[in-house]
mmCIF file of C-alpha atoms and ligand atoms in Angstrom:
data_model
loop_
_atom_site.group_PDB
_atom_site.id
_atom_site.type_symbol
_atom_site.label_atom_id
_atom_site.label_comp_id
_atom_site.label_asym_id
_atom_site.label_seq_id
_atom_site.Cartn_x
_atom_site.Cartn_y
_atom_site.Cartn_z
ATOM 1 C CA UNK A 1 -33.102 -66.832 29.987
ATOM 2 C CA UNK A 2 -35.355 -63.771 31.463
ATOM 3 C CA UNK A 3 -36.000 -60.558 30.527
ATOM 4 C CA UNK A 4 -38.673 -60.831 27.231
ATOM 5 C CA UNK A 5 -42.008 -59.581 26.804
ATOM 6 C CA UNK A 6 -44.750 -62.706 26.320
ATOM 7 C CA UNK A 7 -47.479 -61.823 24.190
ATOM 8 C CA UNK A 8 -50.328 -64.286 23.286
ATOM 9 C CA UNK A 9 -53.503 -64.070 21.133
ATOM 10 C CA UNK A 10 -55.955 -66.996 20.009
ATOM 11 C CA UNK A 11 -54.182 -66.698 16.973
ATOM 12 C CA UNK A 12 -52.557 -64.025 14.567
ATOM 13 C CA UNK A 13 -54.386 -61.125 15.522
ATOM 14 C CA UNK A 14 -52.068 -60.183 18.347
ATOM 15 C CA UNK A 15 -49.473 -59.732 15.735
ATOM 16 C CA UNK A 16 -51.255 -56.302 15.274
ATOM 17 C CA UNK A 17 -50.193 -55.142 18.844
ATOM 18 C CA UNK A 18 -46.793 -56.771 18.541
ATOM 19 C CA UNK A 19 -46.033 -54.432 15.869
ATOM 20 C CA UNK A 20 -46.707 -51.470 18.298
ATOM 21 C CA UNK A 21 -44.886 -53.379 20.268
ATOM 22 C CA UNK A 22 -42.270 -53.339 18.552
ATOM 23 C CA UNK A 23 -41.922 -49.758 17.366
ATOM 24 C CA UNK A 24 -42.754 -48.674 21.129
ATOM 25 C CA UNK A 25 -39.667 -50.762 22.688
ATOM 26 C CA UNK A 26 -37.463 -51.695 19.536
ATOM 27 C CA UNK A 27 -34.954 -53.595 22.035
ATOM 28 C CA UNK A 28 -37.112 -55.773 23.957
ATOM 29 C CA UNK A 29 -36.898 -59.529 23.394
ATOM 30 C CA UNK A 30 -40.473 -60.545 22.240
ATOM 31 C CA UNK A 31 -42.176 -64.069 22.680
ATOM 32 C CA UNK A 32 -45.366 -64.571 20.799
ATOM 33 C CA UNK A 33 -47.919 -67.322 21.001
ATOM 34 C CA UNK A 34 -50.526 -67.812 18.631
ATOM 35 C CA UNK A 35 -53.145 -70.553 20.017
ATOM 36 C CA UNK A 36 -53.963 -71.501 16.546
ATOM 37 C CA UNK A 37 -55.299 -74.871 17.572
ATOM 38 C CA UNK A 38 -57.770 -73.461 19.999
ATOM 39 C CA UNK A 39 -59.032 -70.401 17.502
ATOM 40 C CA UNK A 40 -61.857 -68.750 17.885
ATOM 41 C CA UNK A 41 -61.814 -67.846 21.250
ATOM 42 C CA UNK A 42 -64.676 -65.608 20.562
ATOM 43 C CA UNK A 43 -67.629 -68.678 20.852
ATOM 44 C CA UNK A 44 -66.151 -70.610 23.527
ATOM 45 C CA UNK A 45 -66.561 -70.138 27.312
ATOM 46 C CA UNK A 46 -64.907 -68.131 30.015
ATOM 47 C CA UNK A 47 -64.092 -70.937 31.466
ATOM 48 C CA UNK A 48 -62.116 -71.986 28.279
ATOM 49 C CA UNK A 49 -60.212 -69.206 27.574
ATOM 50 C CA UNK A 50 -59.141 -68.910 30.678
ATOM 51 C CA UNK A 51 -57.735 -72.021 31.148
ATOM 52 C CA UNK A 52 -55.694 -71.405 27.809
ATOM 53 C CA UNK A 53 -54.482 -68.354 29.032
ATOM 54 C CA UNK A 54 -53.315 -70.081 31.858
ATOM 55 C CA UNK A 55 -51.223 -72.500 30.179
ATOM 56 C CA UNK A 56 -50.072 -70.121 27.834
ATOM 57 C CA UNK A 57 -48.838 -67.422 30.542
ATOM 58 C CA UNK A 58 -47.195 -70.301 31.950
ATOM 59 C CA UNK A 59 -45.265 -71.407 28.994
ATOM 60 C CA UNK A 60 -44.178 -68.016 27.901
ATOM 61 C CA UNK A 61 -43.277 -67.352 32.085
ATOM 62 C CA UNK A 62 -41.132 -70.976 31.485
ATOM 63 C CA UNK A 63 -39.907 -69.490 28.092
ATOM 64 C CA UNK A 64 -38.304 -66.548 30.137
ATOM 65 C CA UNK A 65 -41.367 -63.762 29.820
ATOM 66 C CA UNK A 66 -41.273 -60.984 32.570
ATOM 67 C CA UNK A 67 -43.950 -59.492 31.011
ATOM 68 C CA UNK A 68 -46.843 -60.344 29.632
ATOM 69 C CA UNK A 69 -49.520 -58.601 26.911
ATOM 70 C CA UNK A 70 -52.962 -60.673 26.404
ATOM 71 C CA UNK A 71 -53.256 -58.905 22.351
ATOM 72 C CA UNK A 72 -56.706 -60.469 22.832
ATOM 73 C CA UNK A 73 -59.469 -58.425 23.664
ATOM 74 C CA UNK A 74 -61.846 -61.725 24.207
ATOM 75 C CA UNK A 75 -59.418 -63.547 26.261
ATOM 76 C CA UNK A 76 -59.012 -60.237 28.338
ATOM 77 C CA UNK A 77 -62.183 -60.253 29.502
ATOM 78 C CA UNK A 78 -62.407 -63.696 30.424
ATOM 79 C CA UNK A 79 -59.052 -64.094 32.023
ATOM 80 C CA UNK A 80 -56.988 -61.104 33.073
ATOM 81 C CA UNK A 81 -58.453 -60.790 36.685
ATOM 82 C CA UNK A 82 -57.220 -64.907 37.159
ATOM 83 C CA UNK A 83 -53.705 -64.277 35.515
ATOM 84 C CA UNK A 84 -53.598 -60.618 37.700
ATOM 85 C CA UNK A 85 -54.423 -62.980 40.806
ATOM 86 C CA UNK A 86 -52.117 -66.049 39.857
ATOM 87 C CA UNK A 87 -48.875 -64.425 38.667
ATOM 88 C CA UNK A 88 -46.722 -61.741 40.712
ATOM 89 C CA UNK A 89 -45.737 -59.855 36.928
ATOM 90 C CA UNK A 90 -47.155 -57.112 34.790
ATOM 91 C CA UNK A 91 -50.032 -58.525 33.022
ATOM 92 C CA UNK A 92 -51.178 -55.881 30.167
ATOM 93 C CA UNK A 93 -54.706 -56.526 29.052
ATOM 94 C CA UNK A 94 -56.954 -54.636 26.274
ATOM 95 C CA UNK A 95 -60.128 -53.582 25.216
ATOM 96 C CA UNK A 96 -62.168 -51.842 22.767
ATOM 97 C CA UNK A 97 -61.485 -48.545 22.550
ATOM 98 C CA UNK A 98 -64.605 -46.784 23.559
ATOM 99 C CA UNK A 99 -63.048 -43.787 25.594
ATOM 100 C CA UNK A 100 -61.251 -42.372 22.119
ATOM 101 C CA UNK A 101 -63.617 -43.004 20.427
ATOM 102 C CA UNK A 102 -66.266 -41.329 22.638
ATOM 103 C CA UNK A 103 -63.833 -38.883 21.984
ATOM 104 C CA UNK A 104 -64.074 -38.507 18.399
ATOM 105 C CA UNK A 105 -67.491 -39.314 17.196
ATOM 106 C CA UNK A 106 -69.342 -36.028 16.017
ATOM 107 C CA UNK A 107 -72.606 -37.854 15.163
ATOM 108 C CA UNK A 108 -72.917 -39.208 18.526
ATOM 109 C CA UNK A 109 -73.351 -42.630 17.544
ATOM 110 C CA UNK A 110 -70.346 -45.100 17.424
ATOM 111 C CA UNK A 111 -70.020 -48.589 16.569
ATOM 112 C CA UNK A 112 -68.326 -51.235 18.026
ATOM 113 C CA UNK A 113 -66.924 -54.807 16.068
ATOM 114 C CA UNK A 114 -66.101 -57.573 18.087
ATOM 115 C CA UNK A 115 -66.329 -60.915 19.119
ATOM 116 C CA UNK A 116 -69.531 -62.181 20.805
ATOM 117 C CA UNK A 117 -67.417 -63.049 24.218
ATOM 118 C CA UNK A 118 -65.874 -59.483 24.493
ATOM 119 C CA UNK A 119 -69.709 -57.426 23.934
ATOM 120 C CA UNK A 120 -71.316 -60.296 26.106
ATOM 121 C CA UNK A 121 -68.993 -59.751 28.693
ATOM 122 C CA UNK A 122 -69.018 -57.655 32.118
ATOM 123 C CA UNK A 123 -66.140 -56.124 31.422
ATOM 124 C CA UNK A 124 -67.561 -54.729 28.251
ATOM 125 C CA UNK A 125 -70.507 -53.555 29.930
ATOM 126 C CA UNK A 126 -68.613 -51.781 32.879
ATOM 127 C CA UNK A 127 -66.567 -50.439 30.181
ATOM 128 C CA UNK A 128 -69.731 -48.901 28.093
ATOM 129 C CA UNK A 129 -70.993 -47.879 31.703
ATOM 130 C CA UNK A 130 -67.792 -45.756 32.188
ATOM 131 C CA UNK A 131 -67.170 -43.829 29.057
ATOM 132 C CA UNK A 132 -70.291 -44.277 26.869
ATOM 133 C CA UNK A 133 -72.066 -41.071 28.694
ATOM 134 C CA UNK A 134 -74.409 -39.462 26.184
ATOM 135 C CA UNK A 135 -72.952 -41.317 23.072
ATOM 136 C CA UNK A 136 -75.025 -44.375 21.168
ATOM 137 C CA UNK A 137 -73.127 -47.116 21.276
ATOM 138 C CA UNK A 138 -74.294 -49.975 18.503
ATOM 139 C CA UNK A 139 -72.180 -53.486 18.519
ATOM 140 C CA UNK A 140 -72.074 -55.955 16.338
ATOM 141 C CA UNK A 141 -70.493 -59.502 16.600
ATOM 142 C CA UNK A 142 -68.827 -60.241 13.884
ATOM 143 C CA UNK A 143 -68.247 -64.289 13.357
ATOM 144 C CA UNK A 144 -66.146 -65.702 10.802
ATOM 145 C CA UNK A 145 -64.221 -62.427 10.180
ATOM 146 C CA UNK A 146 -61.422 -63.952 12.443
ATOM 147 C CA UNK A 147 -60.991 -66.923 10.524
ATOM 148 C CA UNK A 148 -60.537 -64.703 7.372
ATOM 149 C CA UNK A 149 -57.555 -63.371 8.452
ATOM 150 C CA UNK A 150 -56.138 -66.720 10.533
ATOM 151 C CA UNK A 151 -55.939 -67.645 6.577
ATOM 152 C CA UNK A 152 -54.097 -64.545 5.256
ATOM 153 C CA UNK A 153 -57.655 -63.397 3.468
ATOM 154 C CA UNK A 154 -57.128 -60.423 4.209
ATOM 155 C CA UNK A 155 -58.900 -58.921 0.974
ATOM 156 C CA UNK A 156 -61.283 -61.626 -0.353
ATOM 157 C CA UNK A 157 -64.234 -61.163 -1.830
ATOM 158 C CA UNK A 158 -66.088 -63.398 1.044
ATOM 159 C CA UNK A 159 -64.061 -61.133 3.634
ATOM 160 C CA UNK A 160 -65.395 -58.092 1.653
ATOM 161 C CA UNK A 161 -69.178 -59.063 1.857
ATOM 162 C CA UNK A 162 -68.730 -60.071 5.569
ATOM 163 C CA UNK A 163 -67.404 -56.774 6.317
ATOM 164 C CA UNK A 164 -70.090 -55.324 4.404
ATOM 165 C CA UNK A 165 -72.838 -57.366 6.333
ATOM 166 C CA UNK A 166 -71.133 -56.557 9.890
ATOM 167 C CA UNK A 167 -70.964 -52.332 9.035
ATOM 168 C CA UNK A 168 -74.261 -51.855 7.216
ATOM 169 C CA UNK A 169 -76.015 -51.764 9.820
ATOM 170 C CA UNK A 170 -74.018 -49.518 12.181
ATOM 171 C CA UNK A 171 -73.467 -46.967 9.343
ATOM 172 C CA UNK A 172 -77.295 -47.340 8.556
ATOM 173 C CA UNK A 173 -77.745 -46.178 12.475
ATOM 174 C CA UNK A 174 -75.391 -43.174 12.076
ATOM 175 C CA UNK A 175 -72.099 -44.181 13.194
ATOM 176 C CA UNK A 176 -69.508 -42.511 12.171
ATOM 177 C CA UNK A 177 -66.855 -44.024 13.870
ATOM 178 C CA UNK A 178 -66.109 -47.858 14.403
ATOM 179 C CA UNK A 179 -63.943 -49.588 17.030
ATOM 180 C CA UNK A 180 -62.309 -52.336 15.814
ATOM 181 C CA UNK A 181 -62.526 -54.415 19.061
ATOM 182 C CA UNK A 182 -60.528 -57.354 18.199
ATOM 183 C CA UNK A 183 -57.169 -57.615 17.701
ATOM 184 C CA UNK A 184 -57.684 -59.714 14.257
ATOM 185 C CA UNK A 185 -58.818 -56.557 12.692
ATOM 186 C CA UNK A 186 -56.406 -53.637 12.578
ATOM 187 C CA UNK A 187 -55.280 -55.956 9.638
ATOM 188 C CA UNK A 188 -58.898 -55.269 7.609
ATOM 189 C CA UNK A 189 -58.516 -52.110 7.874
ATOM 190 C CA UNK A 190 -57.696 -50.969 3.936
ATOM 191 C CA UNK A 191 -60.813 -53.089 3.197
ATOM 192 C CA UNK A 192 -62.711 -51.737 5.926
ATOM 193 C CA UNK A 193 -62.244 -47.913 4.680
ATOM 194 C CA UNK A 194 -62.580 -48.940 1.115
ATOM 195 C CA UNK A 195 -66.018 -50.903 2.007
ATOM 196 C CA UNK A 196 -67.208 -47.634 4.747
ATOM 197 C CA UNK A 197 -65.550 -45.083 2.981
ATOM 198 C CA UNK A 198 -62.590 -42.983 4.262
ATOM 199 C CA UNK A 199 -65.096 -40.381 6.305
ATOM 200 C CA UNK A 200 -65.397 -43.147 9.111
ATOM 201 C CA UNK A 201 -62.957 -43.061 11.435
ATOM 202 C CA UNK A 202 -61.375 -46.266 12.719
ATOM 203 C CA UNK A 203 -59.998 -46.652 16.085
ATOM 204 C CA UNK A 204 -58.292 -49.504 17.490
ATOM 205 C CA UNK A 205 -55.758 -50.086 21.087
ATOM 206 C CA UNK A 206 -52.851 -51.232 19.847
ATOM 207 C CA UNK A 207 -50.724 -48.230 20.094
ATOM 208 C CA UNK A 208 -52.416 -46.981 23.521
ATOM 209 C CA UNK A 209 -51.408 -51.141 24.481
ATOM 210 C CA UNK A 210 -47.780 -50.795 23.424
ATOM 211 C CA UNK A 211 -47.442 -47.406 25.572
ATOM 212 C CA UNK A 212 -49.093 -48.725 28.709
ATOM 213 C CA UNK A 213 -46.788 -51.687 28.178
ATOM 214 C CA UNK A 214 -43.759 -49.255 27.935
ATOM 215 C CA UNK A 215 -45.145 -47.189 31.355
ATOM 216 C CA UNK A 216 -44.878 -50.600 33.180
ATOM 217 C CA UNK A 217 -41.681 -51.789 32.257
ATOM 218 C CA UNK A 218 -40.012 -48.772 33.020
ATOM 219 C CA UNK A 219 -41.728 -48.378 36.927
ATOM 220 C CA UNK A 220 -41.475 -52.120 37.827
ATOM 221 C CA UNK A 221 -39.292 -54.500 35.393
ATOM 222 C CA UNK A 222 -36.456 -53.181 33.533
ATOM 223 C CA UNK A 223 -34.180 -52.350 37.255
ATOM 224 C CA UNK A 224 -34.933 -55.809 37.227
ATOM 225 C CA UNK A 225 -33.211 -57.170 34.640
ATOM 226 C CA UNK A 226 -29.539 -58.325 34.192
ATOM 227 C CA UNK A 227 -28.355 -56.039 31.039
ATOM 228 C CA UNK A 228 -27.476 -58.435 29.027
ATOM 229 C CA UNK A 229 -28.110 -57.612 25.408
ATOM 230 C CA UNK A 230 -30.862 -59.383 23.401
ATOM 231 C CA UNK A 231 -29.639 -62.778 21.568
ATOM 232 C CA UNK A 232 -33.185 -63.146 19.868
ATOM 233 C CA UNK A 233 -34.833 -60.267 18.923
ATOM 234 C CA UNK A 234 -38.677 -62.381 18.537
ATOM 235 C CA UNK A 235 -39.685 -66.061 18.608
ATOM 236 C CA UNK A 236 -42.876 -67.132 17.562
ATOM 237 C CA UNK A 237 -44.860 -70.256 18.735
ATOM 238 C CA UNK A 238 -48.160 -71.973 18.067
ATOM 239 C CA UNK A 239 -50.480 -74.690 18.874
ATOM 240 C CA UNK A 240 -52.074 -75.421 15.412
ATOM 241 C CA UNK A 241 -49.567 -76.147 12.135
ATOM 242 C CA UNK A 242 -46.047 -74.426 12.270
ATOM 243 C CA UNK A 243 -45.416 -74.433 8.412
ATOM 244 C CA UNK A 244 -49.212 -72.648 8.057
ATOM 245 C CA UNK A 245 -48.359 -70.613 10.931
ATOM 246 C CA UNK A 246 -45.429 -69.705 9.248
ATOM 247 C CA UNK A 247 -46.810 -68.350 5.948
ATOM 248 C CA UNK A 248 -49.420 -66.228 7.332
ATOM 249 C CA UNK A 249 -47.256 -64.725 10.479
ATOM 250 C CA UNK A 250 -44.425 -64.063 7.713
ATOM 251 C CA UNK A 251 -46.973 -61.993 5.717
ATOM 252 C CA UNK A 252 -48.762 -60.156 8.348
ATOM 253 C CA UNK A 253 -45.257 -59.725 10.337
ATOM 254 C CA UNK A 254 -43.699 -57.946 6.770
ATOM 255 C CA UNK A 255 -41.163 -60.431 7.211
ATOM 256 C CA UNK A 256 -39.850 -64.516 7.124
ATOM 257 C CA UNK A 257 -40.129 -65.733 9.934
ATOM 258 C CA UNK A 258 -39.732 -69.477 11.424
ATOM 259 C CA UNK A 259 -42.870 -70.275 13.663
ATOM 260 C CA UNK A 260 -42.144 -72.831 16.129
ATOM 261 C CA UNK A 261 -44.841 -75.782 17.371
ATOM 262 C CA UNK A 262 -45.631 -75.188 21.197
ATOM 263 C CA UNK A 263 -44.209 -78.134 23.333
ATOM 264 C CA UNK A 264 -46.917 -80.731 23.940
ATOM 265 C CA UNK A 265 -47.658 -79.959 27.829
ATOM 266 C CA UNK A 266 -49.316 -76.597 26.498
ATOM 267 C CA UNK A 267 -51.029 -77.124 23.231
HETATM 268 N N1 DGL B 267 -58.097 -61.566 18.560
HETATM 269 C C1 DGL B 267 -59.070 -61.778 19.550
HETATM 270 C C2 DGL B 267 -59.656 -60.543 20.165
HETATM 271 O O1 DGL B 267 -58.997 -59.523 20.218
HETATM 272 C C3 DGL B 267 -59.967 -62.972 19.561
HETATM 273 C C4 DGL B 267 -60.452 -63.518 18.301
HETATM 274 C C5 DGL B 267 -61.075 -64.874 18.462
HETATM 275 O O2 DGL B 267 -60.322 -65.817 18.622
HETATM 276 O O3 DGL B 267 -62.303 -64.992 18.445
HETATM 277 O O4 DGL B 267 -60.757 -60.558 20.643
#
């Protein structure tokens, strides 16, 4: 079976960009992994996540992907350039959002929420080097705030006082806008405004993600394809427990859904 879009994340945060996804191409077949067993990616090496990414690209490329989105800023940096060099498809990577929101800071100062393996990475830095210009740019690693939401705490009061502990100090330095550089976070944002206030602006890739995505298909895939019309809209897969993965994917995907354990050759 060909013809769907694979989209992996160390866990559930890619479900953030799958819902762009989504509303960006509402026919497309979509394939999502969540590497549950193997979250965080954000402490472990390059080395690591790449070899994850690896295996998962390969399953979802078994699994009948054409496509594929890394909805994982960390494992972006760490592995796009190997799955660019090792498979012959579109391979959409992201990253925090610095050119928008170079864009839209009026303070001049903008900070930046991530994982420590996307702001200690090169591609981070060549990214600041491009687009920063005159701007302040303040990060902040943010551990433990991905965990939150792998357990659906999505507005706890130890989620609140992390999210406290990460902004303070980029509000304290003048920021006025935050990129939420991981793809776990888009779904902290009505605790985010209500802990920075609604004057901070919030910026994330998703929806920039879904569009390139689009772009891609449309130049090099869809002539491709055979026309035949979807028989699964979206199948969801991961490595750690399928009846947790199922509770937490159903709420953050605003809908039941069955969440399937990745054969044993990948996880
Ligand atoms: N969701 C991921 C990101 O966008 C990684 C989170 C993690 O596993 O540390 O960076």
């Amino acid at each position: 079976m060909s013809g769907s879009i694979g989209v992996f994340d160390s866990g559930v945060g890619g479900l953030s960009v799958l819902h762009h996804i989504r509303q960006t191409l509402p026919n497309e077949r979509l394939i999502y992994v969540a590497d549950s067993a193997h979250v965080p990616y954000g402490d472990k090496t390059p080395e690591y996540i790449t070899q994850r990414s690896l295996t998962l690209t390969r399953f979802l490329i078994e699994h009948g992907a054409d496509a594929i989105v890394i909805a994982c800023n960390t494992a972006t940096a760490a592995a796009a350039a190997t799955l660019r060099s090792q498979f012959n498809i579109p391979i959409i990577g992201m990253e925090p959002a610095v050119k928008p929101a170079v864009a839209a800071t009026q303070s001049g100062v903008v900070g930046v929420l991530a994982t420590i393996g996307t702001l200690e990475s090169a591609r981070f830095a060549a990214l600041l080097e491009k687009y920063a210009g005159k701007v302040e740019i303040v990060t902040q690693g943010c551990p433990g705030l991905v965990e939150q939401v792998e357990q659906g705490e999505l507005d706890s009061a130890k989620t609140r006082e992390l999210i406290k502990r990460y902004t303070e100090p980029l509000l304290a330095r003048g920021a006025d806008t935050l990129i939420l550089g991981c793809t776990h976070y888009p779904f902290l944002v009505p605790l985010i405004s209500e802990v920075v206030g609604a004057n901070i602006t919030l910026v994330d890739t998703g929806e920039a993600v879904a569009r390139h995505l689009k772009q891609r298909l449309e130049t090099e895939v869809l002539h491709h394809r055979s026309g035949l019309s979807p028989t699964k809209q979206a199948e969801f897969f991961t490595s750690g427990n399928a009846i947790e993965a199922s509770r937490i994917m159903s709420l953050l995907w605003n809908e039941a859904v069955e969440v399937r354990l990745l054969p044993s050759e990948f996880a």
